[in-house]
Short mmCIF file of C-alpha atoms in Angstrom, two decimals:
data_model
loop_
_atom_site.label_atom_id
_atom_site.label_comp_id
_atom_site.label_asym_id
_atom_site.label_seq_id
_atom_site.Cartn_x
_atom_site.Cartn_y
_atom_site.Cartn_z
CA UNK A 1 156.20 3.97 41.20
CA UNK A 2 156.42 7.73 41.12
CA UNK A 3 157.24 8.15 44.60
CA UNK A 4 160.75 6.41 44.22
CA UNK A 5 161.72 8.57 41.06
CA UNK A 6 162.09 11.90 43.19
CA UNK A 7 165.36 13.88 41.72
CA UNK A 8 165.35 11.33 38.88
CA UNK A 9 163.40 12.73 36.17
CA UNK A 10 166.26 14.05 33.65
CA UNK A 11 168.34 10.84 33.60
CA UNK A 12 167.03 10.33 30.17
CA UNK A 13 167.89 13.89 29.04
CA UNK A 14 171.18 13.52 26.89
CA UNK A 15 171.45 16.75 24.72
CA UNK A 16 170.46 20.84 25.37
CA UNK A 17 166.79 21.32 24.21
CA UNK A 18 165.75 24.75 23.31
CA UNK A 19 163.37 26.69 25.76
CA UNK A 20 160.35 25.40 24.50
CA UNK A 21 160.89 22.15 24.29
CA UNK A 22 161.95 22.40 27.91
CA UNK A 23 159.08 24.02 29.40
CA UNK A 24 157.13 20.88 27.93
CA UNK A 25 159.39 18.32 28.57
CA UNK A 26 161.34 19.25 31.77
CA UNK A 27 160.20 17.56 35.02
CA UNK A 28 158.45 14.60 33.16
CA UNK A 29 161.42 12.92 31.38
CA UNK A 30 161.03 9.68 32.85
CA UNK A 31 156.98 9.31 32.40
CA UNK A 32 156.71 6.97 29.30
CA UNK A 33 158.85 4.79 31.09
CA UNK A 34 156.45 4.02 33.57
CA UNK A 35 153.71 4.07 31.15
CA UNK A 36 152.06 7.40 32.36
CA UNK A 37 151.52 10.84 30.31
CA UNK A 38 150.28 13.21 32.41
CA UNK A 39 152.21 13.48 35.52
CA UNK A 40 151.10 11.86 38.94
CA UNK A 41 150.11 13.89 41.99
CA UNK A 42 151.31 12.38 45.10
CA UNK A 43 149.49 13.97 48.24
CA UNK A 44 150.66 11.54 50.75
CA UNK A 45 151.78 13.71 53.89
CA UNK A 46 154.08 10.62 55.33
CA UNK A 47 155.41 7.41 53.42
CA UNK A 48 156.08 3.84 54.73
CA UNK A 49 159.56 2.74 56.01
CA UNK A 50 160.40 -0.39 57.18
CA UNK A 51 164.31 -0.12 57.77
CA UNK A 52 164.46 2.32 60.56
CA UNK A 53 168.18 2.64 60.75
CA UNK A 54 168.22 3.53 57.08
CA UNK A 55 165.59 6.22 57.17
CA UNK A 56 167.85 7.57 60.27
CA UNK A 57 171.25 7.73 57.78
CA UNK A 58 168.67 9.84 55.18
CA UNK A 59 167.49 12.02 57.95
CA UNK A 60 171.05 12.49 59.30
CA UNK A 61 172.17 13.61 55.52
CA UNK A 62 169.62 15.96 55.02
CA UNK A 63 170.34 17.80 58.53
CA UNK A 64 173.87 17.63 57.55
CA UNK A 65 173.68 19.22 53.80
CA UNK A 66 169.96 19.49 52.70
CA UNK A 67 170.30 17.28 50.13
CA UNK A 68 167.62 15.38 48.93
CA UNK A 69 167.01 12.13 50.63
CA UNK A 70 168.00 9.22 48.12
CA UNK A 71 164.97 6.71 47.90
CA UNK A 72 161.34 7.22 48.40
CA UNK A 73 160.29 9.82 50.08
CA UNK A 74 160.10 10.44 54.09
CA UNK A 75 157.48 13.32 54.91
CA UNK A 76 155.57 15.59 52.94
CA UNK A 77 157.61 18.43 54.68
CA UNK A 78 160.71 17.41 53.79
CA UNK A 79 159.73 17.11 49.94
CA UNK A 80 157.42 16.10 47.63
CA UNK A 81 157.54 14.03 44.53
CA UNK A 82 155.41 16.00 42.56
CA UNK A 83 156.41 18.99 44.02
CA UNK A 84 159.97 17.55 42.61
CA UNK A 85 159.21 17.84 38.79
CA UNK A 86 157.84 21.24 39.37
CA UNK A 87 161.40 21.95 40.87
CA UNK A 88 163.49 20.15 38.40
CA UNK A 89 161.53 21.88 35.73
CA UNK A 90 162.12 25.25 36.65
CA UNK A 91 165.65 25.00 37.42
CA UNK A 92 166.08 24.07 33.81
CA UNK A 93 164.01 26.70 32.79
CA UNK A 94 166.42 29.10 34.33
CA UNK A 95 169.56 27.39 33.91
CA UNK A 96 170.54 26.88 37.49
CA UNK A 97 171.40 23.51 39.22
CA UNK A 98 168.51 23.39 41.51
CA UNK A 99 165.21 25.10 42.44
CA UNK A 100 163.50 25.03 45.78
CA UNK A 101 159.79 25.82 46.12
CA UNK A 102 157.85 27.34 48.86
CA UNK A 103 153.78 28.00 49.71
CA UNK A 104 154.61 32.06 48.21
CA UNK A 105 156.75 34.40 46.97
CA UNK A 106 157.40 35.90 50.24
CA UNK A 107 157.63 32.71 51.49
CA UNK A 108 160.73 31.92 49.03
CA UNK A 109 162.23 35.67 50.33
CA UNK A 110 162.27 34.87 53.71
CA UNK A 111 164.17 31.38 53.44
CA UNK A 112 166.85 33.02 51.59
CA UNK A 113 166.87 35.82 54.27
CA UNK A 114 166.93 33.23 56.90
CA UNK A 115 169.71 31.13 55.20
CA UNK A 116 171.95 34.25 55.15
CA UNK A 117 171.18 35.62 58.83
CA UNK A 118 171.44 32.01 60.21
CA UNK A 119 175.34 32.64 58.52
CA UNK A 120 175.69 36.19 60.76
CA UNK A 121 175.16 38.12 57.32
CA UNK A 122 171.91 40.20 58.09
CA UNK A 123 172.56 42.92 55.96
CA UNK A 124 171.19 43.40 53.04
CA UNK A 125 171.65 45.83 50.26
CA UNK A 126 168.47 46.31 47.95
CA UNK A 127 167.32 48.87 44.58
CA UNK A 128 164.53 50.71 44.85
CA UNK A 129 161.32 49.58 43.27
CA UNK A 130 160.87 46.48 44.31
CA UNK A 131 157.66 44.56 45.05
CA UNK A 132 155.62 46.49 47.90
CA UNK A 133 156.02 43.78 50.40
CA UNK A 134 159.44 42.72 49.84
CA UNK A 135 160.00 46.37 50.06
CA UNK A 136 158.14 45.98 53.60
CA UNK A 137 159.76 42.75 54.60
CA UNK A 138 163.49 44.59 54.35
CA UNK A 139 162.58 48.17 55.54
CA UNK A 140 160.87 46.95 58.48
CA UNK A 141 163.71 44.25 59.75
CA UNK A 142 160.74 41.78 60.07
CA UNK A 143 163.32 38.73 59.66
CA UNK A 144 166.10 40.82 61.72
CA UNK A 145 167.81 41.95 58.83
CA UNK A 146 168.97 45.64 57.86
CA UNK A 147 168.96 47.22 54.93
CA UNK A 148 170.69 49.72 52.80
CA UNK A 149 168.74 51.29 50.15
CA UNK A 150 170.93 52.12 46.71
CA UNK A 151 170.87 53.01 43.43
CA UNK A 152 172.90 50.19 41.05
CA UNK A 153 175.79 52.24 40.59
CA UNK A 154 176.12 52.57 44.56
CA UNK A 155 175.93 48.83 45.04
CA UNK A 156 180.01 48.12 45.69
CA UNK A 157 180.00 51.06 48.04
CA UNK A 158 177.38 50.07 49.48
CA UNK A 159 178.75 46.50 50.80
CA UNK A 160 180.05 45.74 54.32
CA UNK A 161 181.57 42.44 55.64
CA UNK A 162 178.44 41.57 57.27
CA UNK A 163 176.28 41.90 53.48
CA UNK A 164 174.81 38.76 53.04
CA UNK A 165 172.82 39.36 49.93
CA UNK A 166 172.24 41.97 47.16
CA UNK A 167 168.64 41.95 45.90
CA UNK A 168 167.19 44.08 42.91
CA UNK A 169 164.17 43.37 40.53
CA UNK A 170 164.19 43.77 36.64
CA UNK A 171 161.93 44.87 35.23
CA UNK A 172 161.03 46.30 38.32
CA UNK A 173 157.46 46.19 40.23
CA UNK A 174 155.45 48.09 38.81
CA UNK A 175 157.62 50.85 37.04
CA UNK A 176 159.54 48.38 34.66
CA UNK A 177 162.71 49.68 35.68
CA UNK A 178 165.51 47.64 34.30
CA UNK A 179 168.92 47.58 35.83
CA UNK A 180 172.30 45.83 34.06
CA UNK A 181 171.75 42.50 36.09
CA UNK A 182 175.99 41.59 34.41
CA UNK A 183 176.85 44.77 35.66
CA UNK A 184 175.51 44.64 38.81
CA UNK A 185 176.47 41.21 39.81
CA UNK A 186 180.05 42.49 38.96
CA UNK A 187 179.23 44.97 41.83
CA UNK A 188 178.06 42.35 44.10
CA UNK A 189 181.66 40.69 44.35
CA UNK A 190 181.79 37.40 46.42
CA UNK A 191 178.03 38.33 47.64
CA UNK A 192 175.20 36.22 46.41
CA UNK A 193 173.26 38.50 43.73
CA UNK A 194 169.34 37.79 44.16
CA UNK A 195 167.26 39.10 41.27
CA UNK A 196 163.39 38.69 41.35
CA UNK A 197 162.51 37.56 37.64
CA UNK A 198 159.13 37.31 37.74
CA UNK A 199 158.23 39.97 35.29
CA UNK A 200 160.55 38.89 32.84
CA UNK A 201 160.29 34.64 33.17
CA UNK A 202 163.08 32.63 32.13
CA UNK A 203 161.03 33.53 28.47
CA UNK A 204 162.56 36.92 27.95
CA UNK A 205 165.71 36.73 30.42
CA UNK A 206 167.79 33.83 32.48
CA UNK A 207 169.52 36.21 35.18
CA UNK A 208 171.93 33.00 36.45
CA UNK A 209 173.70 33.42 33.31
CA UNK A 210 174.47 37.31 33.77
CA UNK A 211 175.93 36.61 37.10
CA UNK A 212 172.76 35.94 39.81
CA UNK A 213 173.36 33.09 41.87
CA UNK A 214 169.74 33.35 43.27
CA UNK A 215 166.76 33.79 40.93
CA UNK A 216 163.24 34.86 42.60
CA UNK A 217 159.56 33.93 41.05
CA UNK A 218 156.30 34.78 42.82
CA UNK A 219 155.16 31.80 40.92
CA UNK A 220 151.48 32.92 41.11
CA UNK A 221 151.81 34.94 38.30
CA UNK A 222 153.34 33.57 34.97
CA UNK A 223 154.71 30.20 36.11
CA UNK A 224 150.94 29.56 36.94
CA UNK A 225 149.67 31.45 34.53
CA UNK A 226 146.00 31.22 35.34
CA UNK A 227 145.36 33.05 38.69
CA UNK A 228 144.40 29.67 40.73
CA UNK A 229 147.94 28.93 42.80
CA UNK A 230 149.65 30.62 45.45
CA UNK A 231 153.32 29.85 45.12
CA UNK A 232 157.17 30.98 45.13
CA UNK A 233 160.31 29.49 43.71
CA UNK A 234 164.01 30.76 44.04
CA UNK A 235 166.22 28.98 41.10
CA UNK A 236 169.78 28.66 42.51
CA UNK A 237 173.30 26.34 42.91
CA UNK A 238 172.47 22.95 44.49
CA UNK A 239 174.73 23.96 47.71
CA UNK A 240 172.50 26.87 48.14
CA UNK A 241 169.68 25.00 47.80
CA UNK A 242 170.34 22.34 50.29
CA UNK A 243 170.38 25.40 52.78
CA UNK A 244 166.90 26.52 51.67
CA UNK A 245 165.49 23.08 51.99
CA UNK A 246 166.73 22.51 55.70
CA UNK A 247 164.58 26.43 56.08
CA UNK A 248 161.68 24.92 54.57
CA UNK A 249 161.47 21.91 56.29
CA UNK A 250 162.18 23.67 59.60
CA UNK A 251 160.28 26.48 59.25
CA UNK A 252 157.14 24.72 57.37
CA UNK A 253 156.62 27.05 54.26
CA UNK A 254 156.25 24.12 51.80
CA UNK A 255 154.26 24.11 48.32
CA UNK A 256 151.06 21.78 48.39
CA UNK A 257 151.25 18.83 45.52
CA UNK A 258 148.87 19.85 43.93
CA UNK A 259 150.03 23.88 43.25
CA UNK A 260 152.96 21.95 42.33
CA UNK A 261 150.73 19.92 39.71
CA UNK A 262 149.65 22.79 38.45
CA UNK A 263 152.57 24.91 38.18
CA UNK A 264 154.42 22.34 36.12
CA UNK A 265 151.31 21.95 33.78
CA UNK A 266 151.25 25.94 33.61
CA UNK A 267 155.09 25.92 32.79
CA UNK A 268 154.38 23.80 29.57
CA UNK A 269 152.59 26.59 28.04
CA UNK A 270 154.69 29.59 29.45
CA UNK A 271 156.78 30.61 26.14
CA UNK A 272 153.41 30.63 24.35
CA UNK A 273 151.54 32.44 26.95
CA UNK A 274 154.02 34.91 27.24
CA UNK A 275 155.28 35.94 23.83
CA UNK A 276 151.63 36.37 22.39
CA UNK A 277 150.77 38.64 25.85
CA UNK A 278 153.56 40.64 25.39
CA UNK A 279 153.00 41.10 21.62
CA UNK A 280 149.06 42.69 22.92
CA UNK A 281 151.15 44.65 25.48
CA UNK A 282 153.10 46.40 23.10
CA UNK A 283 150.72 47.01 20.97
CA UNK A 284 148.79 48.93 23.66
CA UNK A 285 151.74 50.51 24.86
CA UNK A 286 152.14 52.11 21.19
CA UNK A 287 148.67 53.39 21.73
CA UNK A 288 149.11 54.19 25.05
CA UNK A 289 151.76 56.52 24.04
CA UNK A 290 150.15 58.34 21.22
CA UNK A 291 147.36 59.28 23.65
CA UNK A 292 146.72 62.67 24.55
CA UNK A 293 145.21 61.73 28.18
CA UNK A 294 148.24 59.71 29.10
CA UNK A 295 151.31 61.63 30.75
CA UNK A 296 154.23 58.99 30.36
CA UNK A 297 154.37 55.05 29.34
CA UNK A 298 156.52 52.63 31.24
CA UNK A 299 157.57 49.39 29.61
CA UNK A 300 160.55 47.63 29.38
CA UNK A 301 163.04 47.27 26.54
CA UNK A 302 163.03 43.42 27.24
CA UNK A 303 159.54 43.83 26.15
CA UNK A 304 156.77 41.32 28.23
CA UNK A 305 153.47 41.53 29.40
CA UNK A 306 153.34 44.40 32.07
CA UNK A 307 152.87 47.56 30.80
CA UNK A 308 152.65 50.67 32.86
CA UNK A 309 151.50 54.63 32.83
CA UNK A 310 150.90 57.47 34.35
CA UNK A 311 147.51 59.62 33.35
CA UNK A 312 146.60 63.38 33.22
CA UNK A 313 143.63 62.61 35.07
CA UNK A 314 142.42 60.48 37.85
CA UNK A 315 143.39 57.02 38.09
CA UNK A 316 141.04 55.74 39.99
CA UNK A 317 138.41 56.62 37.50
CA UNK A 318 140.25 54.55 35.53
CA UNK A 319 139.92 51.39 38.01
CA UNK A 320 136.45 52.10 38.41
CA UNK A 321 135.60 52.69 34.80
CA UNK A 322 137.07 49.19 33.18
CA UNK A 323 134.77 46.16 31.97
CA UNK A 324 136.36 43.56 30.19
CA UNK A 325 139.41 44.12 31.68
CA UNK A 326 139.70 43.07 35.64
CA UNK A 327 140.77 45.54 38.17
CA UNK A 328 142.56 43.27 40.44
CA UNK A 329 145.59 42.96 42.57
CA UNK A 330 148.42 40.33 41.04
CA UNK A 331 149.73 39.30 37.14
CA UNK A 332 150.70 37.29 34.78
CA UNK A 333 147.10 35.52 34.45
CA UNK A 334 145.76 34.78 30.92
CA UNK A 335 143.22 37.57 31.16
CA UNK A 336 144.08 41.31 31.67
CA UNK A 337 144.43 42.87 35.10
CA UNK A 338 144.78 46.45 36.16
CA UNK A 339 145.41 48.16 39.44
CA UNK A 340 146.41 51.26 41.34
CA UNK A 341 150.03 50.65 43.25
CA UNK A 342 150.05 53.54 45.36
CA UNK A 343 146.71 51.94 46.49
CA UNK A 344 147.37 48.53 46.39
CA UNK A 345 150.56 46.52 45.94
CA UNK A 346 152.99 49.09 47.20
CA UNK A 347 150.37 51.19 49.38
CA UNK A 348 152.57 49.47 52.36
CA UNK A 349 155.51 51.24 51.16
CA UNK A 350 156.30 54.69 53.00
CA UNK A 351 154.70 57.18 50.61
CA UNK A 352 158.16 59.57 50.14
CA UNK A 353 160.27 56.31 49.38
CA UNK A 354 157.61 55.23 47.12
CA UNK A 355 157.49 58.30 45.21
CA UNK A 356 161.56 58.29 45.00
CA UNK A 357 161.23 55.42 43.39
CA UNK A 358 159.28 56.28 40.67
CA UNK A 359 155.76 55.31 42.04
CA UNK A 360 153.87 58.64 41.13
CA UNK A 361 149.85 58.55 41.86
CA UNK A 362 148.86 58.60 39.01
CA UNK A 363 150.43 55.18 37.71
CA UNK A 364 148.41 52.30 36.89
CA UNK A 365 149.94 48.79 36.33
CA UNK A 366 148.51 47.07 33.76
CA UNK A 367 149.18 42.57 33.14
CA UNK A 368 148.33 42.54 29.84
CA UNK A 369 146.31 38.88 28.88
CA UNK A 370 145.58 37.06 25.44
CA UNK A 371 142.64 38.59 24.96
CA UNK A 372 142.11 40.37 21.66
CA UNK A 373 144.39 43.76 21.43
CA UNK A 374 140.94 45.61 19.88
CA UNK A 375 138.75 44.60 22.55
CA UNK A 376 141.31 45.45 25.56
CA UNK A 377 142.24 48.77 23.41
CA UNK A 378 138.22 49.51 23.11
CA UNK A 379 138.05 49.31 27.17
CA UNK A 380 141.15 51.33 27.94
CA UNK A 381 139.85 53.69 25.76
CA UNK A 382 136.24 54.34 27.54
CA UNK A 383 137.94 53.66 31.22
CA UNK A 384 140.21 56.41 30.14
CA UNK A 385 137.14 58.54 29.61
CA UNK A 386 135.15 57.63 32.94
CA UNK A 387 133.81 60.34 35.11
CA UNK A 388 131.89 58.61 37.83
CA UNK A 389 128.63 58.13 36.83
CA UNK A 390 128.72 57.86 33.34
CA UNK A 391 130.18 61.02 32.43
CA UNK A 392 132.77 61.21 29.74
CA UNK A 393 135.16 63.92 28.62
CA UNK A 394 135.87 64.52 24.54
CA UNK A 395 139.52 62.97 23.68
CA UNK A 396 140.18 66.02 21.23
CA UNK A 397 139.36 67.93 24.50
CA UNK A 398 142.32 66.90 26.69
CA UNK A 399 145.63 68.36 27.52
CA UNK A 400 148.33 68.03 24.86
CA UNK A 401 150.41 65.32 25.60
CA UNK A 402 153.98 66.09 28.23
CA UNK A 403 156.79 64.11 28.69
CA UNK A 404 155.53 60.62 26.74
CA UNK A 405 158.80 58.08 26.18
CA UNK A 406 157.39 55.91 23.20
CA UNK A 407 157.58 52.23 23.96
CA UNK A 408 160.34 50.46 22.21
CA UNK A 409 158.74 48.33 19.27
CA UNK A 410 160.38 44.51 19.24
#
């Protein structure tokens, strides 16, 4: 019964619902009607059809416009049906007409970079941080596009008639730079204004209504939520989305059912999982701040979960000296992660751009869990004092603290 419902889950939605009530309720409107609660997953790779000619008109629709197909569903690589509510959920999450997922968040990059060269509009113009490989996947032209490198305030001058798409990221990966996402897409004219929102989640910000047309999620990190799915989403205008699903479909990048099952079960506790990980992240980015072996706090006046800073001493000592806390690549999980960029998620990015952007070596990027503040606080505090073996260094013994920016308290 599920399989013929695909793009039909909000017909029962009559009224706006506040955010919360969304992230539970989006994408699964139309169970109780056919007596289910928890949503199916659908892994069928191909689906019966025994009219031919019809399934011929669908496929000629979807070449034509990338709509999705009325009816059941066709192929597993043209869509999915519980890949659908994942899809229909998120959109409403961000406020945008459509959302289109792929297998990663590079995956979702590339479509859009496809879509626009397939148009003749290769160029790209991008701010500085941005996620290490995105970073990669522009500078090096992997895709055949060029970019231009900018600050925001260069953006307009920075256009040609051959731009296809401005891109920035706020907060930014992993210095938390935040840029004026109205401003900017006021800058961007008549050319499609990407933002990567996966810090912030559609929790703490919902760039489509300052002006993006295309909104970016690795959704691996807090759409999942729990560090066991590998996907991407971009939330944008149905027209645009037609475009990415005639990329997907062609080039293959498609999200497996069941990531999709789990990303719209991870979505239903997103506002929760958020707001109570951001409220441990600024608490340890008070502390952070008032501590004499930290140089300079990064974290973002949106507030969230990612907290970042650079240290007097050696960072890797840091890595090595943690416990309870996880020194891994990636975010947004429930527990607490920490890692090294310059090592690690932006190691592929040349080392003078990455240091223009703000990417010292010294910073550590910190996702910030629900764990208990005093027990992530106690680690910090002895990783802080590692010296290789064992060996740790008095706190009252440390260099007086230079050039600290306390975190603003929400």
């Amino acid at each position: 019964m599920d399989t013929a419902s695909m793009g039909a889950h909000d017909d029962v939605r009559t009224a706006p619902r506040a955010l919360a009530t969304e992230a539970v309720h989006a994408g699964r409107d139309d169970l109780a009607r056919q007596g289910l609660h928890a949503p199916p997953i659908d892994l069928s790779t191909t689906y019966p059809s025994y009219d031919s000619r019809g399934e011929a008109a669908r496929i000629d629709a979807f070449a034509a416009t990338g709509a999705e197909p009325d009816g059941p569903p066709v192929y597993g690589r043209l869509g999915n049906p519980t890949v659908a509510r994942f899809e229909t959920a998120l959109a409403r999450l961000e406020g945008t007409e459509a959302a289109v997922a792929f297998a990663s968040g590079m995956a979702a990059l590339s479509a859009v970079l496809l879509v626009r060269a397939s148009m003749g509009l290769r160029h790209v113009v991008a701010v500085r941080p941005l996620y290490g490989c995105s970073d990669h996947l522009l500078t090096a032209g992997l895709l055949g596009s060029e970019v231009t490198w900018t600050d925001p305030a260069g953006i307009a001058e920075a256009l040609r008639p051959d731009t296809g798409l401005v891109i920035v990221e706020s907060p930014a990966n992993p210095t938390l730079a935040e840029v004026d996402l109205r401003a900017v897409a006021h800058a961007c004219g008549s050319v499609p204004l990407l933002v990567d929102n996966t810090f912030a989640t559609p929790v703490l910000q919902r760039p489509a209504e300052q002006g993006a047309r295309l909104v970016l999620h690795s959704a691996t990190k807090y759409l999942g939520g729990h560090g066991d799915v590998l996907a991407g989403v971009i939330a944008c205008d149905e027209e645009f989305a037609g475009r990415l699903r005639q990329v997907r479909f062609a080039t293959g990048g498609v999200l497996h059912p069941l990531a999709g099952y789990l990303l719209l079960r991870g979505l239903s506790t997103l506002p929760v999982r958020v707001r109570a990980a951001s409220a441990n992240a600024a608490e340890l980015a008070h502390r952070l701040a008032a501590d004499p072996r930290v140089a300079h706090v990064h974290y973002p006046r949106i507030g969230g979960a990612m907290v970042s800073f650079e240290i007097h001493g050696d960072p890797h000592e840091v890595i090595a000296g943690v416990r309870l806390i996880t020194p891994a690549v990636s975010l947004g999980s429930v527990d607490t992660l920490i890692q090294h960029p310059a090592s690690i998620s932006h190691r592929i990015v040349d080392a003078d751009d990455r240091r223009g952007a703000g990417v010292s070596d010294r910073l550590l990027r910190m996702s910030v869990g629900l764990e208990d503040v005093e027990d992530l606080w106690s680690d910090l505090d002895q990783a802080l004092s590692f010296r290789g073996a064992g060996n740790r260094v008095n706190n009252n013994d440390a260099p007086a603290l230079a050039g600290t920016r306390p975190p603003l308290r929400r």
